[in-house]
Coordinates of C-alpha atoms in Angstrom, one line a residue:
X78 CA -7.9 2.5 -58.3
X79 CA -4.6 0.6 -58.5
X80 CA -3.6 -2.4 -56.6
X81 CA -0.5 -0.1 -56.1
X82 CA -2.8 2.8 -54.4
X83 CA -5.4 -0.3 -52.7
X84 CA -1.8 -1.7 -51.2
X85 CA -0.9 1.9 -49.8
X86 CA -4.1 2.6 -48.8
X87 CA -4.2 -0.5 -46.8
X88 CA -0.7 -0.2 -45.8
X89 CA -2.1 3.2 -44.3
X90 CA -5.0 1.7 -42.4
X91 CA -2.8 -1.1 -40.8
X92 CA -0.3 1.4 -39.5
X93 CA -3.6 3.8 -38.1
X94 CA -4.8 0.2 -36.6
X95 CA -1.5 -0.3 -35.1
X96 CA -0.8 3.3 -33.9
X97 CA -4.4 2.9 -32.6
X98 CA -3.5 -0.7 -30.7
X99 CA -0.6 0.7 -29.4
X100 CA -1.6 4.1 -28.0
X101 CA -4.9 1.9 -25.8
X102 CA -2.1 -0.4 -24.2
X103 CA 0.0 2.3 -23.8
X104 CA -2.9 3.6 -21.6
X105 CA -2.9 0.4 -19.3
X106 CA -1.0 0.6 -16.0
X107 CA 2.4 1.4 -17.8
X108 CA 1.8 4.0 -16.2
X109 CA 0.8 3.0 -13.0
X110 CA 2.5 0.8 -10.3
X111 CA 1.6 -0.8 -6.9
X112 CA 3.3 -0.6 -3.2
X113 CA 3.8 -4.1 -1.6
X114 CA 4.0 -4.1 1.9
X115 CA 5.1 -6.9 4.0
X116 CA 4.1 -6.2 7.3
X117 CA 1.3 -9.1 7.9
X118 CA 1.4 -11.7 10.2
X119 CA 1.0 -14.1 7.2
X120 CA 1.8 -13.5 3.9
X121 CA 1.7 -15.2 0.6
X122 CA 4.3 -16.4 -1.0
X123 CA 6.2 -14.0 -3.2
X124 CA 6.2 -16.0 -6.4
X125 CA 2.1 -15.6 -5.6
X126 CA 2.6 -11.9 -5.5
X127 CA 4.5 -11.5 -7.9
X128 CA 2.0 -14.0 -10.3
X129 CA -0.7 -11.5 -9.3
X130 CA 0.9 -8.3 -10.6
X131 CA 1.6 -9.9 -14.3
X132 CA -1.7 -11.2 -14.4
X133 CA -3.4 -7.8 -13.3
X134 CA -0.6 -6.4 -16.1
X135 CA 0.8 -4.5 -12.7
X136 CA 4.5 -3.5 -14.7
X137 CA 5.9 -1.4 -11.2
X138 CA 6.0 -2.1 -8.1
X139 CA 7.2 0.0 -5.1
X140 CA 8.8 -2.3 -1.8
X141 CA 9.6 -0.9 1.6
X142 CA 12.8 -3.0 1.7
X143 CA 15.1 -5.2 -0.3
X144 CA 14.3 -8.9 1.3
X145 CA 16.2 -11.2 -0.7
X146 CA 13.2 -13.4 -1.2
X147 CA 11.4 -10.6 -2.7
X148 CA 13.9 -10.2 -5.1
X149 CA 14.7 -13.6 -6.4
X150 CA 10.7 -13.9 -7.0
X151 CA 11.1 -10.6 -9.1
X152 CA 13.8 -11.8 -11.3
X153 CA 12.8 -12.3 -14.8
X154 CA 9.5 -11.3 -14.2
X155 CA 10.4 -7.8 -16.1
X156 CA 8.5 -5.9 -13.9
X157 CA 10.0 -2.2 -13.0
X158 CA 10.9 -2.4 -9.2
X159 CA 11.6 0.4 -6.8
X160 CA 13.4 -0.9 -3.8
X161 CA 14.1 0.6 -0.1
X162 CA 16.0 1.7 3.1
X163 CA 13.8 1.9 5.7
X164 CA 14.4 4.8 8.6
X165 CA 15.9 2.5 11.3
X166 CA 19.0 2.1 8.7
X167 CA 19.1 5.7 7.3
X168 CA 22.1 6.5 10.0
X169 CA 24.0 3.6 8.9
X170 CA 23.7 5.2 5.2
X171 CA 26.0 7.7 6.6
X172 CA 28.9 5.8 6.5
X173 CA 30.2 5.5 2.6
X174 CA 31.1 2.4 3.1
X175 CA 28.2 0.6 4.8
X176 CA 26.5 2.5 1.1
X177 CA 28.3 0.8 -1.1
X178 CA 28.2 -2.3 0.9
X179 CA 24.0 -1.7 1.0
X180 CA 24.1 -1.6 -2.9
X181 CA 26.2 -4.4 -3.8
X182 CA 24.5 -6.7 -2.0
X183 CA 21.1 -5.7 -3.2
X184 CA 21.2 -3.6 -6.4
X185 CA 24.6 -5.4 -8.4
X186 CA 24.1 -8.6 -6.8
X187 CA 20.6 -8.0 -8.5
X188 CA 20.8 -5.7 -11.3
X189 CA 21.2 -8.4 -14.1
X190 CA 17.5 -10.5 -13.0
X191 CA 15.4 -7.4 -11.4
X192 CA 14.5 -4.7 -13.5
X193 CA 15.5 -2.1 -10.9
X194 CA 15.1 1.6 -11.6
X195 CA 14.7 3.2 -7.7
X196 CA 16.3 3.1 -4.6
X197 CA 14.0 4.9 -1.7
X198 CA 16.0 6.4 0.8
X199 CA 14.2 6.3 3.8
X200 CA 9.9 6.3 3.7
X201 CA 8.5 9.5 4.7
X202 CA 11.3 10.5 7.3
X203 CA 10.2 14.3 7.6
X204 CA 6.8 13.4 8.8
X205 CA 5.8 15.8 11.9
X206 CA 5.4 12.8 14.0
X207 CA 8.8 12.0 13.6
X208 CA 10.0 15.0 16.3
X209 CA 13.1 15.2 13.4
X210 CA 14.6 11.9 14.3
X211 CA 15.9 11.5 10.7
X212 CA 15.9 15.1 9.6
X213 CA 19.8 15.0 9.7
X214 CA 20.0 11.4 8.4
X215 CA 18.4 11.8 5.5
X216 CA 20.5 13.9 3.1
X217 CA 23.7 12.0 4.0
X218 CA 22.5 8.7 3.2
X219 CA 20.8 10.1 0.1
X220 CA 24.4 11.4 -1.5
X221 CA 26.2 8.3 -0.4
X222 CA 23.7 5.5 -2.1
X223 CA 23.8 7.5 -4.9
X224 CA 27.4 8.1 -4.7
X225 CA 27.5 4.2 -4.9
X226 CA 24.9 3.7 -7.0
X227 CA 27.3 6.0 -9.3
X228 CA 30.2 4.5 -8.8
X229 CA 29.0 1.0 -9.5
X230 CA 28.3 1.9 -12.8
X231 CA 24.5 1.8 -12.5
X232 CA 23.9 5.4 -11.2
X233 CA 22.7 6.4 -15.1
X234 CA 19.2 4.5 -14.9
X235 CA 19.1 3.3 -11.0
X236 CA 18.5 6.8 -9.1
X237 CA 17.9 7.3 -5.7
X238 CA 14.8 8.9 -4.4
X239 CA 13.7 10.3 -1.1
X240 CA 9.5 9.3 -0.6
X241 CA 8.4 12.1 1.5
X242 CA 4.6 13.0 2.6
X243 CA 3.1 16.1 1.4
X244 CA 3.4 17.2 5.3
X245 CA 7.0 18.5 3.8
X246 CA 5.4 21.2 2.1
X247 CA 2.3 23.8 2.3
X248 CA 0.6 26.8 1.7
X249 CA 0.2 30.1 3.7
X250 CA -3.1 30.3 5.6
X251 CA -3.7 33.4 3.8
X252 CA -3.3 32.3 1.3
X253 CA -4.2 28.6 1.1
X254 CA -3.8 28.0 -2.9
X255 CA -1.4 25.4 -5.2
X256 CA 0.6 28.4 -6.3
X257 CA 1.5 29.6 -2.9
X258 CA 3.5 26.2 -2.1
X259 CA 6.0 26.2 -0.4
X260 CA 8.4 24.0 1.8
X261 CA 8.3 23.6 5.5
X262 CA 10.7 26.5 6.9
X263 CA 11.8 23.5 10.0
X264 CA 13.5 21.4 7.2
X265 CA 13.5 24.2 4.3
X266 CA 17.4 23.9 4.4
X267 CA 17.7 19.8 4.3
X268 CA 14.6 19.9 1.3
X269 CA 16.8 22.4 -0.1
X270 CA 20.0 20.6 -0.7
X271 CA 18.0 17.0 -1.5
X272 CA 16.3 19.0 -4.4
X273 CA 19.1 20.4 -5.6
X274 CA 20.8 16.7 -5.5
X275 CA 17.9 15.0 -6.9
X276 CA 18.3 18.1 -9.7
X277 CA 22.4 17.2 -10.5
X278 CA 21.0 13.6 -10.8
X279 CA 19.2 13.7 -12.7
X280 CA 16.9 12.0 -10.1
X281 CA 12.8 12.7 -9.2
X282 CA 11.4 13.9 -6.2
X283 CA 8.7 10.9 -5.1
X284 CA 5.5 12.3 -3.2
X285 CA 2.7 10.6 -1.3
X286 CA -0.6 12.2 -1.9
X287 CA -3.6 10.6 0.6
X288 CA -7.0 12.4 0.0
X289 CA -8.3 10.2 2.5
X290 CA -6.3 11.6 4.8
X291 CA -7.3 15.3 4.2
X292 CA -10.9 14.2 4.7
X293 CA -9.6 12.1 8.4
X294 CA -8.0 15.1 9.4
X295 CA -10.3 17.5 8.8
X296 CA -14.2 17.6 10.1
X297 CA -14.2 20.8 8.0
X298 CA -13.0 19.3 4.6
X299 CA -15.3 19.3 1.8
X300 CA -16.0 15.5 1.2
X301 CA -16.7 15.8 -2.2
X302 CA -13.4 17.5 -2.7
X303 CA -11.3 14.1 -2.0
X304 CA -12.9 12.5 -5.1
X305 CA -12.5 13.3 -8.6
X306 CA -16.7 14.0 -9.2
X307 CA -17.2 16.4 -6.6
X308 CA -18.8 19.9 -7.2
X309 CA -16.1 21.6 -4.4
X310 CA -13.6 24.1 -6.3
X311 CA -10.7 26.1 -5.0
X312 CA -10.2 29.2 -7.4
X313 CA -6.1 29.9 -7.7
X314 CA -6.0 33.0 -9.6
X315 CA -8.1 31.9 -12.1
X316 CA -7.1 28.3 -12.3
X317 CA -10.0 26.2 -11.0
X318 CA -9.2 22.7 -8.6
X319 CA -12.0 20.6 -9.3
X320 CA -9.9 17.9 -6.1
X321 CA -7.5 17.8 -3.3
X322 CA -4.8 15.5 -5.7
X323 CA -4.6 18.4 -8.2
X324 CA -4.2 20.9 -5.7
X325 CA -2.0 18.8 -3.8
X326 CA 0.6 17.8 -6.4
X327 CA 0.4 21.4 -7.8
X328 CA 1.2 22.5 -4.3
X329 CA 4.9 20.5 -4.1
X330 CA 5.5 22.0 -8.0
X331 CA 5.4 25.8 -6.7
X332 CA 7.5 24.7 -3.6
X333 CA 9.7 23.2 -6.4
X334 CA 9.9 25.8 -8.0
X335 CA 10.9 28.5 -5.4
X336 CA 13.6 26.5 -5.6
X337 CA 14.5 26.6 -8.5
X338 CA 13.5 23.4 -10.0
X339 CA 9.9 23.8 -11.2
X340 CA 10.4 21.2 -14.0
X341 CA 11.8 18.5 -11.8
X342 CA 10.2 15.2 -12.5
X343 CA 7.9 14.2 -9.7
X344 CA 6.8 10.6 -8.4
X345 CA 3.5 9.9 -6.6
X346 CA 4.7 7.0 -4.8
X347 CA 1.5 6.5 -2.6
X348 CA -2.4 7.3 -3.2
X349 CA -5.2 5.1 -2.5
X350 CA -7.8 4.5 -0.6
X351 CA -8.6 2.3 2.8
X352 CA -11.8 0.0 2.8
X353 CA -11.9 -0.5 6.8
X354 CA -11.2 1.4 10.5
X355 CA -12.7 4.6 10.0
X356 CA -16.2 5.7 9.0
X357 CA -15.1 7.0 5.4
X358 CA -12.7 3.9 4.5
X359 CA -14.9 1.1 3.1
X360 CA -15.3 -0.1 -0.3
X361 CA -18.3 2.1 -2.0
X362 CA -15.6 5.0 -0.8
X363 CA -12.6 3.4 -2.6
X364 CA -14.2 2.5 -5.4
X365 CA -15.0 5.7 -6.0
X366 CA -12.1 7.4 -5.6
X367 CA -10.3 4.6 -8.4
X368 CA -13.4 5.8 -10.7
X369 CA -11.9 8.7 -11.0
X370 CA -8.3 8.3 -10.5
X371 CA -7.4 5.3 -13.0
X372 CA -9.1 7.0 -15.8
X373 CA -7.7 10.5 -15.0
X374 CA -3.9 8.5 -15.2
X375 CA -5.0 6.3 -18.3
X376 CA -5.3 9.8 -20.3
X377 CA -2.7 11.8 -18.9
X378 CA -4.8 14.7 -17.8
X379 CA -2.3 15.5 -15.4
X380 CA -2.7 18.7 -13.4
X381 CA -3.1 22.2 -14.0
X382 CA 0.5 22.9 -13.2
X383 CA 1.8 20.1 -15.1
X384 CA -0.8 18.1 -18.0
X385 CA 0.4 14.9 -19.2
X386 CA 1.9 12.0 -17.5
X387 CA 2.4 11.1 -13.7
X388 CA 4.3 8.2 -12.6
X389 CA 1.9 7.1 -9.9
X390 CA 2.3 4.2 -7.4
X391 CA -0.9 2.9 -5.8
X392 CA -1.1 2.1 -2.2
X393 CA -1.5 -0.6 -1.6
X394 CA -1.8 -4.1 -3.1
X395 CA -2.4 -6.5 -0.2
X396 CA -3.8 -5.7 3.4
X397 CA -1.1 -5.5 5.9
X398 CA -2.7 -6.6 9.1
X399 CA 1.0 -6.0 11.1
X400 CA 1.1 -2.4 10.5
X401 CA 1.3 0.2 13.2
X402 CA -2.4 1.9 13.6
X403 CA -0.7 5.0 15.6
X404 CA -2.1 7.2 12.2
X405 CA -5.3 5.4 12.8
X406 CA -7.2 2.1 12.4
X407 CA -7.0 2.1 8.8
X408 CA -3.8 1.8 8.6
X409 CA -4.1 -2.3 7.9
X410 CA -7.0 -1.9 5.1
X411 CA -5.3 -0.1 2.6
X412 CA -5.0 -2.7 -0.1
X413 CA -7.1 -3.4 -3.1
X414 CA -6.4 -7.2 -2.6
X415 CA -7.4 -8.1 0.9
X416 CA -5.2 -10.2 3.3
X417 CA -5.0 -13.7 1.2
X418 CA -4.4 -11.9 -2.3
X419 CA -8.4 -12.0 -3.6
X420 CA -10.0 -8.9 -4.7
X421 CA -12.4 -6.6 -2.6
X422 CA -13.7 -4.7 -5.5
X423 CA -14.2 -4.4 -9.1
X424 CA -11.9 -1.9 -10.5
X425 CA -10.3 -1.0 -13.9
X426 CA -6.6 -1.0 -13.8
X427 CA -6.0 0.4 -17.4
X428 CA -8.6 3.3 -16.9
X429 CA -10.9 2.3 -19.1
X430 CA -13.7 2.4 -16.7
X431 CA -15.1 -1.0 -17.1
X432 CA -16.0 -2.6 -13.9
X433 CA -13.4 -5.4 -13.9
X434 CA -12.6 -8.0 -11.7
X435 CA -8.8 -8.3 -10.5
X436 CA -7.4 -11.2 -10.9
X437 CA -6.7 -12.5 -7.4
X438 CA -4.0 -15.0 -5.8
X439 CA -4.4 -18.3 -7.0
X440 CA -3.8 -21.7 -5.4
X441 CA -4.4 -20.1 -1.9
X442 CA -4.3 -22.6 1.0
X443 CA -6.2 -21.8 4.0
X444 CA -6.4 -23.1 7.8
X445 CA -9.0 -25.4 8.6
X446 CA -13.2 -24.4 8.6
X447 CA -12.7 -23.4 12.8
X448 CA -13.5 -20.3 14.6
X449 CA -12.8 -19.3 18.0
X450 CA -15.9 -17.3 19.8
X451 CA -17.5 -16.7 23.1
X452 CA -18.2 -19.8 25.3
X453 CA -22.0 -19.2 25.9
X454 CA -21.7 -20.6 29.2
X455 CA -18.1 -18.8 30.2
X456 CA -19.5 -15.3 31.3
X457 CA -22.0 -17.7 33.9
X458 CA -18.5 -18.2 35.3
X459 CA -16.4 -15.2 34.4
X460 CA -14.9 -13.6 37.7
X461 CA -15.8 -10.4 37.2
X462 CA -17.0 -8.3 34.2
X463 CA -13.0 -7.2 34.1
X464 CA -11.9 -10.9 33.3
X465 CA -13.7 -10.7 30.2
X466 CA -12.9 -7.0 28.8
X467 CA -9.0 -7.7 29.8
X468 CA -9.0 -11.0 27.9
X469 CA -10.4 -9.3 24.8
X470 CA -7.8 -6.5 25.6
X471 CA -5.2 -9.4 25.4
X472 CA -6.8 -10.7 21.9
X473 CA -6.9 -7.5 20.2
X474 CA -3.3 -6.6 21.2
X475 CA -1.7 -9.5 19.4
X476 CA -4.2 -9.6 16.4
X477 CA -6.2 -7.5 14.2
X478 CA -9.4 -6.0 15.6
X479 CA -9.0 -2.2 13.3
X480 CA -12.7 -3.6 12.3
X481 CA -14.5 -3.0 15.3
X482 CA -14.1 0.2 15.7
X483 CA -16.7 3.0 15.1
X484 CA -17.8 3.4 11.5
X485 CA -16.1 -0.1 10.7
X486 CA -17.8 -2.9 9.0
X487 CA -17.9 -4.5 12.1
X488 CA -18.4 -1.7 14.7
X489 CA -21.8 -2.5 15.2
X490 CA -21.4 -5.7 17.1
X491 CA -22.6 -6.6 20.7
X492 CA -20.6 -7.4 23.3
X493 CA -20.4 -11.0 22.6
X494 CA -19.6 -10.0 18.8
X495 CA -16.9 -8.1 20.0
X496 CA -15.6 -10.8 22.2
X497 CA -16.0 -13.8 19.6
X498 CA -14.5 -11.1 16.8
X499 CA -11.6 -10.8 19.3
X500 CA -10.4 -14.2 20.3
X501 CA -11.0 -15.5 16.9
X502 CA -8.3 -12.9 15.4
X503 CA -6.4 -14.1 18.1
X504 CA -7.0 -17.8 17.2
X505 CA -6.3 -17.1 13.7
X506 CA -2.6 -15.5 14.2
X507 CA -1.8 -18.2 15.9
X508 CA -2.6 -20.5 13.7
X509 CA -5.3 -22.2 15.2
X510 CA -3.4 -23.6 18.2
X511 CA -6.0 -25.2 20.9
X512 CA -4.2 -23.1 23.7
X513 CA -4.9 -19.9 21.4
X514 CA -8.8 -20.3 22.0
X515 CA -9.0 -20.2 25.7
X516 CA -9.3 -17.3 27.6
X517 CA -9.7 -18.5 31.1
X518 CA -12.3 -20.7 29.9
X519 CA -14.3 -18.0 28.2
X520 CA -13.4 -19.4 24.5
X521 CA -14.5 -22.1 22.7
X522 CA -13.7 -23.4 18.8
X523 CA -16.6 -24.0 16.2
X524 CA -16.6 -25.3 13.1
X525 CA -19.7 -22.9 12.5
X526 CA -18.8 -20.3 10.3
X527 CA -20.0 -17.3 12.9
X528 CA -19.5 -14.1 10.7
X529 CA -22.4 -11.5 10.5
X530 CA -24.1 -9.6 8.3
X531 CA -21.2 -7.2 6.9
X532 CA -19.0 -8.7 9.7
X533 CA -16.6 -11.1 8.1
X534 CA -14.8 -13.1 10.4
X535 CA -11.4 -14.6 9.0
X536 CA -9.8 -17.8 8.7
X537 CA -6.3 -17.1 8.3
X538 CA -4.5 -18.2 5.3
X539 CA -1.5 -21.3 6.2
X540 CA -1.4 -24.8 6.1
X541 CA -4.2 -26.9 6.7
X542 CA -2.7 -29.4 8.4
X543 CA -0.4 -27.2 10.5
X544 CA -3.8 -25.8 12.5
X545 CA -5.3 -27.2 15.9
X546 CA -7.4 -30.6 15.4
X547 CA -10.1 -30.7 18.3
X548 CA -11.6 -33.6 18.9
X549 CA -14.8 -32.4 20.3
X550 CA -15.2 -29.7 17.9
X551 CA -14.0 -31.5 14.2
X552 CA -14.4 -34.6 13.0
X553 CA -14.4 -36.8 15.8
X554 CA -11.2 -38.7 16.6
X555 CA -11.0 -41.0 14.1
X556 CA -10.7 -38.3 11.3
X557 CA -8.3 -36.3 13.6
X558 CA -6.3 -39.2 13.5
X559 CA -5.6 -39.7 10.3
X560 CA -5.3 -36.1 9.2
X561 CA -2.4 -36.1 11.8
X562 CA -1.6 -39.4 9.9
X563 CA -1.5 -38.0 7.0
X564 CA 0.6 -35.2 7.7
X565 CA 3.2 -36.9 9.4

């Protein structure tokens, strides 16, 4: 053979290897983004966050807000960002001017540093729970930010999208299959005109999908059927659902299209998986349920409705131990990083299926090695058996205790777990102040590290130095001394 046919036949063979390379990374999470929530009572520092999505190759990210400091820590980073309006300022939308005032100062003022592609107007605002405060919010703010986003001269590749729960649409109970979707007749007439918006747009509808939820909801749901494994099939007609995503997302694409807009591009802006505060969110459960989602996303399976791609958002990143727990306890425990940015489980962002470790936050500073528990001798002297229940009341209102509760890693405690768990979540959101590890007396700080079994108890992440110094329970005072020295 020729050096000439040799050259072309290696020149063939490096393209193939190339082609090859670049259809695996394409596979990786270019597909896939995260949702980064804010509402803990400490949270890293953005530049950490924003660290740990380009090391876990995280290229989107979905925020509830705009917070300037969120921002500034995106910019440069090149990571795709989807930014927000919460509810409480969808009726302020209304006015055109208070839009356009909303997007200069946080799309323009950021357009040329943050890679923004979204604007979420509004998070979920047709939810049932909601009693319709923002069903006649909505649209209005909707046309005007993306009247704005227009007329700034960005409205060609920064669209604005309305994240709704798949609450907003349904099938008949008679007929309970994907291909009977349709949209819920109480706000058939607002989903109307924002489809038909999103449509002259050029804009997608964004969706969140929660199998979890089906199964929470539901003693009767098939459990298997909230995986991607399970043996539980729905028959439509001949097409077979082999899981509750499929038939879910398929569900919102016949709705779509009794609209008129069955090919309308559609964003799953939330779908995850809780590890705490309910008997069916911990971790074997969630990593189970990535299993079989990140591989299905890495090969574009899609759905029988619609094979191929799906934009896909995952919720969440980090815990959120701030959030409301009206829907339910796990609420706070949706992240795959827990509250100070290191990993719960081993999972496989680009869908490979290897059981890979997340890279977690790095450089993390903690409070100091101190708990608060149960002073062994405080119930001798406890008023009444009231004193002690309404002080643990008291803890658990201003902290985190979504992990004793039934089914939860730590709702098999006794009473005095419950009540050291208590005031030490306490003690720990207040950042370790002496006063914060009372109780009428009932409290007292360690230095033993008092978690059990699967029982974790925190220290909260913070300054070292900014935490309580006891001098019968640390050091002794000469050590006290010169850490407050020190920080002085």
């Amino acid at each position: 053979m020729s050096n000439h046919g040799k050259q072309s036949i290696t020149s063939i063979i490096f393209l193939c290897i190339t082609i090859s390379s670049l259809s695996f990374f394409s596979r990786d999470v270019s597909a896939l983004g995260v949702n980064w929530g804010t509402m803990a009572t400490h949270q890293l520092p953005p530049k950490t966050v924003v660290q740990m999505l380009k090391d876990n190759n995280v290229q989107k990210v979905k925020l509830f807000d705009a917070d300037t400091n969120t921002m500034v820590a995106l910019a440069g980073s090149g990571i795709e960002v989807m930014v927000a309006i919460p509810n409480d300022q969808l009726k302020a939308m209304g006015s055109y001017n208070r839009a356009k005032d909303w997007v200069r100062r946080n799309i323009t003022r950021f357009n040329d540093d943050v890679k923004i592609k979204y604007v979420a107007v509004g998070n979920e605002p047709f939810l049932t729970s909601y009693n319709g405060s923002f069903i006649n919010l909505t649209y209005p703010a909707l046309f005007n930010i993306q009247k704005a986003l227009n007329e700034a001269g960005v409205g060609d590749f920064i669209k604005a999208t309305v994240p709704s729960n798949a609450d907003v649409y349904t099938s008949p109970p008679e007929n309970p299959v994907p291909s009977a979707g349709r949209f819920r007749q109480d706000i058939y007439e607002e989903m109307r005109l924002i489809v038909n918006f999103l449509a002259h747009n050029k804009a997608p509808f964004t969706v969140n999908i929660y199998p979890f939820l089906s199964l929470y909801l539901s003693s009767d749901f098939p459990f298997d059927y909230a995986f991607f494994n399970g043996q539980n099939t729905v028959n439509d007609n001949g097409v077979i659902y082999t899981n509750v995503f499929d038939a879910n997302f398929d569900t919102l694409l016949a709705s779509l299209k009794a609209l008129g807009h069955g090919d309308m591009a559609v964003i799953v802006g939330e779908v995850g998986w809780p590890t705490n505060g309910d008997k069916n969110a911990n971790i074997p459960n969630a990593e189970r349920f990535y299993a079989g989602l990140l591989p299905k996303l890495a090969a574009n399976r899609g759905t029988p409705m619609r094979p191929g791609y799906i934009e896909v958002y995952l919720f969440g990143f980090i815990d959120e131990d701030a959030k409301s727990i009206a829907p339910g306890n796990f609420e706070r425990h949706w992240g795959i990083f827990k509250y100070d940015g290191q990993p719960k489980f081993p999972a496989d962002l680009s869908g490979e299926g290897q059981k890979k470790v997340l890279t977690g936050a790095q450089n993390v500073q903690y409070l100091q090695n101190q708990w608060c528990m149960l002073n062994p001798n405080g119930i001798s002297f406890s008023n009444s058996t009231n004193q002690l229940g309404d002080n643990v009341n008291y803890a658990c209102t201003f902290s985190d205790c979504t992990a004793l509760g039934y089914g939860s890693s730590c709702g098999n405690l006794d009473e005095v777990g419950n009540a050291s768990y208590a005031f030490n979540m306490y003690f720990q959101v207040q950042n370790q102040k002496a006063e914060a590890c009372d109780f009428e007396g009932l409290a007292m700080i360690t230095t033993k590290n008092i978690s059990r079994d699967h029982c974790n108890f925190p220290i909260q992440i913070g300054d070292p130095t900014s935490g309580h110094c006891d001098l019968s329970y640390m050091y002794g005072s000469l050590v006290c001394m010169l850490l407050l020295f020190m920080a002085l």
